XYZ file of C-alpha atoms in Angstrom:
716
model
C 0.000 0.000 0.000
C 1.390 3.424 -0.930
C 1.576 6.212 1.596
C -1.125 8.262 -0.193
C -3.660 5.479 0.258
C -2.539 4.939 3.833
C -2.970 8.635 4.602
C -6.455 8.573 3.101
C -7.407 5.593 5.261
C -6.091 7.331 8.345
C -8.022 10.521 7.639
C -10.257 11.405 10.550
C -9.375 8.149 12.295
C -9.066 10.213 15.449
C -12.528 11.761 15.350
C -12.952 10.331 18.843
C -9.489 10.938 20.246
C -7.688 9.085 22.969
C -7.832 10.773 26.345
C -4.412 12.408 26.092
C -4.650 13.412 22.433
C -5.009 17.083 21.633
C -8.146 18.312 19.909
C -9.002 21.792 18.690
C -12.500 23.133 19.255
C -13.766 26.570 18.325
C -14.571 28.732 21.313
C -15.305 32.118 19.724
C -15.923 34.024 16.517
C -15.201 37.696 15.930
C -16.809 39.544 13.019
C -14.528 42.198 11.526
C -17.455 44.620 11.460
C -17.139 44.791 15.253
C -13.961 46.809 14.795
C -15.734 49.577 12.909
C -16.128 52.907 14.661
C -19.461 54.067 16.008
C -21.521 55.509 13.182
C -19.386 53.896 10.490
C -21.262 52.208 7.665
C -21.140 48.520 8.538
C -22.481 47.547 5.135
C -19.167 48.364 3.468
C -16.937 45.363 2.702
C -14.261 44.381 5.175
C -11.957 41.411 5.581
C -9.575 39.446 7.770
C -6.694 38.092 5.716
C -3.293 37.478 7.297
C -3.341 37.346 11.095
C -0.592 37.625 13.701
C -0.365 37.848 17.477
C 1.505 39.959 19.996
C 4.412 38.453 21.892
C 2.293 38.028 25.027
C -0.427 36.238 23.039
C -3.112 38.699 24.099
C -3.618 40.845 20.987
C -4.418 39.811 17.435
C -3.686 41.949 14.404
C -5.096 41.190 10.963
C -4.799 42.861 7.588
C -7.998 44.171 6.039
C -7.127 45.234 2.516
C -10.600 46.165 1.166
C -11.082 48.461 4.140
C -7.477 49.678 4.025
C -6.869 49.090 7.727
C -5.258 46.912 10.335
C -7.728 45.385 12.753
C -6.827 44.677 16.378
C -8.581 42.254 18.724
C -8.155 41.697 22.458
C -8.132 37.976 23.296
C -7.185 38.302 26.960
C -10.341 36.261 27.480
C -10.184 34.134 24.331
C -13.794 32.964 24.484
C -14.898 36.605 24.445
C -12.801 38.548 21.910
C -13.121 42.305 22.220
C -12.694 44.883 19.456
C -9.727 47.217 19.724
C -10.575 49.081 16.540
C -9.007 49.678 13.153
C -5.979 51.731 12.154
C -5.936 53.386 8.718
C -2.970 52.391 6.578
C -3.294 54.736 3.566
C -2.805 51.845 1.211
C -3.519 48.123 1.107
C -2.055 46.312 4.120
C -0.942 42.787 3.261
C 0.704 41.381 6.403
C 1.513 42.730 9.852
C 3.726 41.208 12.550
C 4.306 42.421 16.103
C 7.638 42.825 17.901
C 7.382 44.303 21.373
C 4.864 47.146 21.301
C 5.230 47.810 17.591
C 3.536 46.412 14.516
C 5.468 46.116 11.260
C 3.181 46.281 8.273
C 3.656 45.627 4.583
C 1.528 48.139 2.667
C 0.856 47.937 -1.061
C 0.744 51.430 -2.587
C 0.973 50.347 -6.238
C -0.576 52.428 -8.991
C -0.620 49.531 -11.419
C 0.811 46.082 -12.124
C 3.590 47.648 -14.179
C 4.403 50.289 -11.554
C 4.329 48.387 -8.251
C 5.283 50.117 -5.025
C 5.023 49.556 -1.316
C 6.272 50.389 2.134
C 7.138 48.663 5.380
C 5.627 50.775 8.134
C 6.359 50.639 11.835
C 3.349 51.391 14.012
C 3.339 52.191 17.729
C 0.616 50.021 19.244
C -0.195 52.437 22.034
C -0.408 55.684 20.077
C -1.268 54.080 16.692
C 1.266 56.466 15.170
C 3.434 55.437 12.219
C 6.950 55.957 13.532
C 8.963 54.898 10.484
C 8.352 53.904 6.903
C 10.728 52.178 4.491
C 10.295 52.352 0.729
C 10.409 48.712 -0.380
C 10.719 49.380 -4.105
C 7.862 47.068 -5.002
C 4.574 45.472 -3.976
C 4.882 43.576 -0.660
C 3.026 40.382 0.080
C 4.141 38.226 3.006
C 6.087 39.628 5.982
C 7.879 37.394 8.506
C 9.844 38.167 11.664
C 12.920 36.397 12.977
C 12.312 34.320 16.082
C 14.521 36.679 18.112
C 12.943 39.796 16.594
C 16.233 40.910 15.048
C 15.042 41.284 11.467
C 12.136 41.090 9.064
C 11.785 39.413 5.689
C 9.373 40.709 3.065
C 8.299 38.975 -0.142
C 8.076 41.619 -2.855
C 5.806 39.832 -5.286
C 5.175 42.439 -7.990
C 2.282 40.264 -9.021
C 1.223 39.738 -12.579
C -1.921 40.968 -14.324
C -4.035 37.883 -14.977
C -5.831 39.681 -17.819
C -2.617 40.135 -19.794
C -1.529 37.259 -22.055
C -3.842 34.900 -20.138
C -1.796 35.595 -17.035
C 1.327 33.991 -18.446
C 4.804 34.872 -17.225
C 6.981 36.815 -17.688
C 5.384 40.105 -16.717
C 7.921 42.577 -15.498
C 9.075 44.025 -13.187
C 10.535 41.045 -11.373
C 9.924 40.408 -7.699
C 12.535 40.017 -4.965
C 12.945 39.603 -1.199
C 13.816 42.331 1.283
C 15.608 41.790 4.585
C 15.293 44.590 7.131
C 17.209 44.751 10.432
C 15.274 45.583 13.594
C 17.530 47.356 16.067
C 16.295 48.218 19.553
C 12.764 47.572 18.358
C 12.996 49.841 15.331
C 13.493 49.102 11.629
C 16.729 50.289 10.038
C 15.711 51.336 6.529
C 19.254 52.299 5.612
C 20.525 48.745 6.190
C 17.853 47.129 4.027
C 19.091 44.233 1.873
C 17.483 43.561 -1.504
C 17.879 39.875 -2.368
C 17.659 39.055 -6.061
C 15.555 36.020 -7.030
C 16.123 36.082 -10.792
C 17.863 33.308 -12.686
C 16.854 30.575 -10.222
C 13.626 28.997 -11.436
C 13.220 26.898 -14.544
C 9.900 28.653 -15.221
C 10.255 32.339 -16.170
C 13.570 32.765 -14.349
C 13.666 36.452 -15.318
C 10.342 37.095 -13.523
C 10.288 35.561 -10.029
C 7.143 36.258 -8.000
C 7.920 35.617 -4.321
C 4.701 34.728 -2.531
C 5.403 33.720 1.042
C 8.345 33.846 3.441
C 9.196 32.217 6.766
C 12.254 32.352 9.040
C 13.710 29.512 11.124
C 15.652 29.566 14.398
C 18.939 29.783 12.480
C 17.855 33.003 10.773
C 17.360 31.355 7.387
C 14.543 32.523 5.127
C 12.494 30.178 2.968
C 10.629 31.688 0.031
C 8.010 30.262 -2.313
C 7.987 31.512 -5.893
C 4.453 30.305 -6.532
C 3.990 31.011 -10.238
C 7.559 29.864 -10.899
C 6.933 26.586 -8.996
C 10.156 27.080 -7.082
C 11.474 27.272 -3.504
C 14.459 29.315 -2.350
C 16.451 29.241 0.895
C 18.250 32.428 1.902
C 21.059 32.076 4.419
C 21.479 34.085 7.595
C 23.884 36.320 5.654
C 21.087 37.450 3.340
C 22.391 35.563 0.307
C 20.691 32.790 -1.636
C 22.006 29.555 -0.175
C 20.065 27.021 -2.238
C 16.999 26.597 -4.386
C 15.017 23.805 -5.981
C 11.864 23.265 -8.054
C 8.698 22.345 -6.183
C 8.046 19.617 -8.739
C 4.947 18.083 -10.265
C 2.325 15.602 -9.078
C 0.013 13.092 -10.741
C -3.250 12.422 -8.939
C -6.032 9.839 -9.050
C -9.250 9.622 -7.051
C -10.158 13.297 -7.460
C -13.154 15.193 -8.846
C -12.094 16.992 -12.029
C -15.451 18.186 -13.383
C -17.504 21.227 -12.356
C -20.741 19.459 -13.173
C -23.075 19.523 -10.174
C -21.988 16.052 -9.105
C -19.458 14.702 -6.638
C -17.460 11.906 -8.219
C -13.939 11.157 -7.038
C -12.873 8.972 -9.927
C -10.916 11.453 -12.032
C -7.188 11.956 -12.492
C -4.669 14.614 -13.459
C -1.119 14.133 -14.669
C 2.059 16.067 -14.122
C 0.525 19.042 -12.281
C 2.943 21.690 -10.921
C 2.559 22.084 -7.162
C 2.865 25.897 -7.305
C 3.119 26.300 -3.514
C 1.660 29.311 -1.722
C 2.084 29.217 2.062
C 5.351 27.885 3.464
C 6.733 27.194 6.933
C 9.925 25.789 8.378
C 9.459 22.551 10.319
C 12.535 22.840 12.520
C 15.595 23.744 10.453
C 15.724 20.647 8.263
C 12.244 20.496 6.745
C 10.011 22.837 4.760
C 6.216 22.519 4.547
C 4.194 23.946 1.656
C 0.500 24.386 0.847
C 0.220 23.660 -2.850
C -2.606 25.987 -3.816
C -1.611 26.529 -7.426
C -2.107 29.738 -9.377
C -1.077 29.744 -12.980
C -0.797 26.236 -14.399
C -0.944 24.070 -11.320
C -2.149 23.295 -7.857
C -1.730 19.769 -6.538
C -4.692 19.874 -4.087
C -2.475 18.845 -1.206
C 0.605 19.737 0.790
C 4.211 18.631 0.915
C 7.113 18.272 3.336
C 10.495 18.828 1.696
C 13.929 18.270 3.119
C 16.044 21.399 2.947
C 17.865 19.720 0.066
C 14.626 19.693 -1.953
C 13.944 15.985 -1.581
C 10.314 15.111 -0.898
C 9.845 13.646 2.570
C 6.041 13.445 2.342
C 3.339 14.439 -0.129
C -0.369 14.316 0.690
C -1.399 13.192 -2.792
C -5.190 13.044 -2.936
C -5.644 12.353 0.783
C -6.226 15.938 1.941
C -8.844 16.571 -0.701
C -10.598 13.309 0.099
C -10.627 14.206 3.798
C -12.222 17.544 2.842
C -14.873 15.712 0.812
C -15.604 13.228 3.592
C -16.858 16.022 5.861
C -18.986 17.652 3.159
C -16.713 20.632 2.495
C -15.590 19.836 -1.037
C -16.057 22.852 -3.399
C -17.350 21.200 -6.567
C -17.221 24.443 -8.541
C -13.424 24.298 -8.256
C -13.189 20.721 -9.509
C -12.039 21.686 -12.991
C -9.429 24.016 -11.541
C -7.584 23.417 -8.282
C -10.056 21.582 -6.079
C -9.684 22.210 -2.366
C -6.761 24.628 -2.934
C -4.632 24.478 0.225
C -3.734 28.105 0.835
C -1.519 28.434 3.870
C 0.406 26.520 6.528
C 0.875 27.011 10.247
C 2.951 24.939 12.664
C 2.630 24.713 16.423
C 3.575 22.386 19.262
C 0.738 21.568 21.661
C 0.985 19.113 24.536
C 4.492 18.126 23.359
C 3.221 17.182 19.891
C 4.072 19.200 16.793
C 1.185 19.799 14.396
C 0.998 21.089 10.853
C -2.210 22.991 10.129
C -3.232 23.013 6.461
C -5.707 25.726 5.461
C -8.080 25.235 2.525
C -9.477 28.579 1.442
C -12.107 27.225 -0.944
C -13.294 24.457 1.377
C -13.209 26.696 4.465
C -11.582 24.039 6.588
C -8.294 23.337 8.374
C -6.589 19.953 8.431
C -4.640 19.127 11.614
C -1.675 16.762 11.207
C 0.550 15.181 13.823
C 4.054 15.415 12.310
C 5.959 13.641 15.053
C 7.359 11.606 12.171
C 7.656 14.000 9.183
C 7.679 11.047 6.801
C 4.312 9.820 8.086
C 2.024 12.690 9.095
C -1.243 11.573 10.681
C -4.443 13.523 10.111
C -6.042 13.890 13.535
C -8.834 16.352 12.877
C -10.616 18.587 10.379
C -11.839 21.846 11.902
C -14.266 24.409 10.425
C -13.149 27.971 9.873
C -15.705 30.433 8.623
C -15.738 31.465 4.951
C -12.455 31.448 3.025
C -9.705 31.192 5.645
C -6.563 32.953 4.483
C -4.337 33.233 7.538
C -3.716 31.213 10.670
C -1.669 31.763 13.794
C -0.820 29.207 16.476
C -0.413 30.428 20.077
C 0.836 27.308 21.904
C 1.652 29.162 25.114
C -2.060 29.827 25.499
C -3.323 26.612 23.869
C -4.939 28.685 21.126
C -5.197 28.666 17.356
C -6.750 31.584 15.454
C -7.893 31.782 11.843
C -8.591 34.809 9.656
C -11.413 34.373 7.160
C -11.310 36.894 4.359
C -14.633 36.516 2.521
C -17.238 39.182 3.224
C -20.607 38.132 1.840
C -22.586 40.899 3.502
C -23.621 42.513 0.228
C -25.557 39.352 -0.639
C -26.964 38.855 2.846
C -24.332 36.289 3.762
C -21.722 35.958 6.479
C -19.277 38.751 7.192
C -15.524 38.226 7.479
C -14.452 36.662 10.774
C -11.531 35.772 12.971
C -12.170 32.488 14.766
C -10.558 31.243 17.970
C -9.898 27.557 18.701
C -8.719 26.071 21.970
C -6.517 23.012 22.297
C -7.694 20.462 24.831
C -8.586 16.828 25.345
C -12.345 16.993 24.877
C -13.927 15.131 21.986
C -13.878 17.002 18.700
C -17.100 18.990 18.279
C -16.768 18.878 14.494
C -17.470 17.240 12.130
C -20.914 16.131 13.180
C -21.429 14.165 9.977
C -18.890 12.359 7.806
C -18.603 9.754 5.064
C -15.116 8.769 6.237
C -14.488 5.085 5.715
C -16.800 4.779 2.709
C -15.310 2.955 -0.267
C -15.607 4.371 -2.825
C -15.646 7.762 -1.139
C -19.130 9.230 -0.783
C -19.124 12.912 -1.664
C -21.950 14.890 -0.090
C -23.214 18.318 0.884
C -26.237 20.650 0.648
C -28.379 18.465 2.931
C -32.031 19.476 2.840
C -34.807 17.034 3.774
C -34.439 14.450 6.564
C -36.488 11.470 7.730
C -35.974 8.823 10.403
C -35.827 5.139 9.590
C -35.249 2.297 12.026
C -32.601 1.632 14.680
C -30.684 4.897 14.495
C -30.836 5.171 10.703
C -31.871 8.412 9.011
C -32.210 9.349 5.357
C -31.439 12.721 3.809
C -31.526 14.305 0.364
C -29.274 16.933 -1.158
C -30.702 19.836 -3.125
C -29.996 21.417 -6.512
C -26.398 22.237 -5.611
C -25.788 18.756 -7.012
C -28.479 18.759 -9.671
C -26.554 16.311 -11.869
C -26.542 13.772 -9.052
C -29.754 13.946 -6.967
C -29.274 11.535 -4.117
C -30.655 9.904 -1.005
C -28.097 9.445 1.777
C -28.261 6.782 4.464
C -27.010 8.041 7.835
C -26.004 5.982 10.860
C -26.769 8.410 13.679
C -25.685 5.915 16.349
C -22.037 6.686 15.618
C -20.154 9.810 16.692
C -19.720 11.602 14.420
C -22.715 10.293 12.486
C -21.712 8.352 9.371
C -23.052 8.485 5.842
C -22.969 4.826 4.904
C -24.649 4.848 1.503
C -25.596 7.183 -1.331
C -28.450 6.207 -3.641
C -28.717 8.211 -6.851
C -32.274 9.143 -7.829
C -32.747 7.984 -11.414
C -35.165 8.329 -14.286
C -34.954 5.734 -17.059
C -31.717 4.447 -15.587
C -29.932 7.820 -15.571
C -29.510 10.435 -12.828
C -32.771 12.382 -12.832
C -32.458 15.897 -14.204
C -34.233 19.113 -13.221
C -34.788 18.134 -9.608
C -34.280 20.172 -6.466
C -34.839 17.637 -3.715
C -35.955 19.354 -0.513
C -37.949 16.760 1.402
C -38.097 13.014 2.006
C -40.368 10.601 3.828
C -40.711 6.816 3.973
C -43.361 5.061 1.871
C -43.725 2.193 4.354
C -42.601 -0.396 1.819
C -38.850 0.169 1.663
C -39.023 3.123 -0.724
C -39.493 6.871 -0.396
C -41.599 9.836 -1.332
C -39.497 12.917 -2.076
C -40.427 16.541 -2.689
C -38.760 18.568 -5.439
C -38.965 22.355 -5.311
C -40.094 24.078 -8.464
C -39.389 27.457 -9.970
C -42.132 28.948 -12.141
C -39.677 31.399 -13.688
C -37.549 28.480 -14.892
C -40.603 26.406 -15.869
C -39.721 23.793 -13.256
C -42.735 22.364 -11.480
C -43.102 21.540 -7.828
C -43.358 17.791 -7.690
C -43.814 14.760 -5.464
C -41.921 11.695 -6.636
C -42.136 8.099 -5.539
C -38.695 6.497 -5.475
C -37.894 2.838 -5.008
C -35.217 1.553 -2.657
C -32.876 1.457 -5.665
C -33.430 5.159 -6.375
C -35.570 4.668 -9.483
C -38.490 7.077 -9.869
C -41.735 5.144 -10.260
C -44.259 7.972 -10.039
C -44.197 11.754 -10.538
C -46.949 14.068 -9.305
C -47.348 17.772 -9.987
C -49.880 20.292 -8.749
C -53.249 20.703 -10.475
C -54.100 24.139 -11.837
C -56.478 24.733 -8.949
C -53.531 24.712 -6.508
C -51.012 26.491 -8.722
C -52.676 29.879 -8.680
C -50.051 32.487 -7.840
C -47.281 29.884 -7.700
C -43.823 31.413 -7.299
C -40.303 30.337 -6.559
C -39.605 28.817 -3.166
C -42.092 25.980 -3.416
C -42.058 22.464 -1.967
C -39.656 22.132 0.950
C -40.600 19.159 3.098
C -42.820 16.123 2.911
C -44.436 13.865 5.529
C -46.846 10.917 5.432
C -49.944 10.388 7.586
C -51.597 7.121 6.622
C -52.043 7.379 2.870
C -51.921 11.177 2.866
C -48.768 13.032 1.924
C -48.324 16.540 3.306
C -45.909 18.955 1.638
C -44.802 22.307 3.031
C -44.556 25.297 0.700
C -41.627 27.465 1.704
C -42.931 30.994 1.109
C -46.094 32.961 0.376
C -47.763 32.524 -2.992
C -50.144 34.984 -4.591
C -51.617 37.319 -1.932
C -51.069 35.043 1.086
C -49.302 37.712 3.109
C -47.957 36.164 6.290
C -49.203 32.664 5.481
C -47.959 29.632 3.566
C -49.645 26.462 2.387
C -49.413 22.924 3.702
C -50.754 20.825 0.828
C -52.170 17.301 0.970
C -52.218 14.437 -1.549
C -53.969 11.110 -1.047
C -51.573 8.491 -2.413
C -54.195 5.734 -2.330
C -56.955 7.662 -4.104
C -54.346 9.465 -6.215
C -55.902 12.873 -5.802
C -54.989 16.240 -4.362
C -57.059 17.131 -1.317
C -56.110 20.807 -1.096
C -54.391 22.268 1.914
C -54.365 24.360 5.057
C -52.937 27.802 5.713
C -50.026 28.110 8.126
C -49.381 31.499 9.825
C -45.758 32.677 9.698
C -43.847 34.599 12.326
C -43.490 38.306 11.690
C -40.555 38.838 9.373
C -37.772 41.323 9.908
C -35.151 42.346 7.361
C -35.278 39.098 5.418
C -38.029 36.684 4.458
C -39.783 34.088 6.583
C -40.673 30.594 5.458
C -40.782 26.849 6.082
C -37.973 24.354 5.540
C -39.340 21.024 6.689
C -42.363 19.060 7.856
C -42.392 15.787 9.764
C -45.066 13.923 11.705
C -44.845 12.314 15.137
C -47.734 11.205 17.295
C -50.678 13.560 16.988
C -48.768 16.491 15.530
C -47.068 17.737 12.409
C -43.789 19.488 13.190
C -42.402 22.195 10.929
C -39.141 24.116 10.769
C -39.771 27.825 10.332
C -36.908 30.209 9.706
C -35.808 33.536 8.381
C -33.023 33.734 5.801
C -30.675 35.745 8.011
C -27.220 34.877 9.275
C -25.158 35.581 12.370
C -26.425 38.185 14.823
C -29.162 39.200 12.364
C -30.796 35.751 12.614
C -33.932 35.839 14.768
C -36.135 32.891 13.827
C -34.844 29.327 13.486
C -37.601 27.438 15.262
C -39.592 24.236 15.397
C -43.366 24.566 15.690
C -46.082 21.955 15.719
C -49.691 21.766 14.554
C -52.236 19.253 15.858
C -53.137 16.801 13.098
C -56.846 17.122 13.845
C -56.598 20.751 12.686
C -55.196 19.757 9.331
C -58.406 19.369 7.354
C -57.432 20.212 3.781
C -59.597 22.242 1.441
C -59.179 23.055 -2.245
C -60.568 26.580 -1.865
C -60.921 28.301 1.498
C -57.982 26.739 3.283
C -58.451 26.797 7.063
C -55.841 28.615 9.115
C -54.176 26.305 11.636
C -52.885 27.193 15.072
C -49.229 26.516 15.811
C -47.324 25.875 19.015
C -43.621 26.650 19.477
C -41.550 23.599 20.371
C -37.938 24.764 20.275
C -35.819 27.771 19.436
C -32.848 26.359 17.507
C -30.592 29.417 17.657
C -28.875 28.260 20.897
C -28.281 24.885 19.200
C -26.810 26.599 16.149
C -24.303 28.365 18.400
C -23.000 25.122 19.885
C -19.829 25.165 17.756
C -19.267 28.879 18.528
C -19.402 29.987 14.921
C -21.885 32.436 13.476
C -25.533 31.324 13.263
C -26.021 29.694 9.870
C -28.965 30.467 7.641
C -30.404 27.167 6.510
C -31.916 24.777 9.012
C -33.296 22.492 6.315
C -33.942 19.037 7.733
C -35.765 17.775 10.819
C -36.738 14.206 11.663
C -38.165 12.434 14.688
C -37.386 8.787 15.376
C -39.997 6.261 16.462
C -38.931 6.698 20.089
C -39.258 10.491 19.860
C -35.689 11.715 19.362
C -35.424 14.802 17.181
C -32.593 15.300 14.676
C -31.653 18.480 12.813
C -29.439 19.063 9.780
C -28.354 22.304 8.103
C -27.720 22.962 4.419
C -24.201 24.156 3.508
C -25.205 25.257 -0.020
C -22.660 22.932 -1.553
C -19.855 25.124 -0.123
C -20.872 27.935 -2.483
C -20.625 31.297 -0.685
C -20.802 29.321 2.538
C -18.499 28.158 5.304
C -19.239 24.597 4.219
C -20.253 23.691 7.754
C -23.016 21.124 8.164
C -24.492 20.922 11.647
C -26.168 17.595 12.413
C -27.385 17.101 15.939
C -29.985 15.634 18.242
C -32.296 17.846 20.273
C -33.291 14.949 22.489
C -36.825 13.717 23.010
C -39.555 15.757 21.365
C -42.589 15.878 23.643
């Protein structure tokens, strides 16, 4: 067995760690908008990109380039981060590091790609005054500090214009590396060394583009030339000591098609690694995140010896571990897949870990590198939307991520910094995984949910995977819960097209009834489908004209069965039903629509209000009602119930039912200490009365990728 396959088999093997093994659980989230001044427009975009920490471990600093500021956060009490405000940088800050009571900031002041410029600024943390500024002669990217604080290294990327010549190199001017002494806590601009990187790489040697730098205990600098697919080591004397190509990789067992389906059967050959983030592992090893940029991206990470020999390469194992927890970004399949972005290294509880950050999958892989030739994946932890930077604070048992995406303009999550604590408790995430499935079951975008027998549940995924509509079998008796099977819904032997599965219920004979949401604007009808145990559609039902009056988008969401009658929940108001939605009934024995009842919605705030699910237990129908808001704006994520004897359907004057609140789910949605997610989509109750909830991660599209799957205990 090769080491790639072994690594894949080991992935997430420690989901339930041994008592002494370190786990990382999120304890707090900090939205970058909290650092805005009173009265400032919080709707404007902001970000958290590269993040660093003060020497005492109490203050975080992150670069916020769209806002043009540095953000500071007090983590004296790490579970309750406090805003310390923003400092204007008069340019685009890229990276800041802290030595003593001063921050050293790379600031991009470029007018254009062909006229790059930038400065290294020294900021007093108490007065927020810029005390010194060095002209760097180009556009800075990464900044690193020596372990003893004696100097700084800056990667001057002078990045290319991707719209010119299809982004191909060379595009002058060339990049380089700057080394700046720090004397008595102050930068010495006059002693700045400019370290030439030209003539080293095999790819565009005249146009090196340094991306990331790190410094080891010996004062040596390692540099990635990402687009050049090259790695350079600079000696303590500031001269190039050695260099080597990052090399190419051939991969199997990956998803290579952006096609609305998750299929890990593809391959790629001879792909340049094109490493982005880089860190020293001691003084003899170098670790890279192989994001790719121009022609490459190997979807994994690598440990090199300082001589350039490969000690370990993740192959397809990192990407498969991402997919197993539902975070795989299918829309990147034809490009660079999970795209590992950056690397952090820290020693916790006497064990050294490599943390691999996937920007597109919004997840961090945690690897025990006690033996650098055989890293062991111990955990996958969630990290907001698009993590860019990461800082380990071992002295305080903390790990902090910076998540750059700001989706506020579209009503989504804002940029966040997230705080994780190292401990020995069981990992809180993932709550649901397909780890151990063979072949690997790719999944995501969970919508409807129904309980089967003996701890088994069934779920469907929605139109995020419209080329592969599926029913998933879940073993909820395991921790985390396991997806043990994936049954493709088919029509005439092929994956059924034009479906948006949103609800599922059992038919009582080993098969299922599923609800597919329609869209009148796209001429897609709301439908109920009968599906056999093998996934084959045997019956398709659409609404009669009498029930389609005023039909809009946001149609069928959930489905439940009471005797022979199927009840489907309509998500939002149709026609002039202000404040009400329909629950519609179909008699599967008589094969006729019975009409429906009118369900009163909660008063809506800034967003819309609607239903996500319906399930039946005992004498009641239970529904999930929610707004479409996220984070602190979220107000309604609740379970209500309606007595079945009220549900007397009518084709015309639908009676208004009375609802009873059962549970507010917002406290449950905060259990992993992230922001409150939008889509509580699935709810099921087992025969013995245990309630289960699942959230929809939108197929990791403009989402953190997190799927919360949890029990709420007995439903009375």
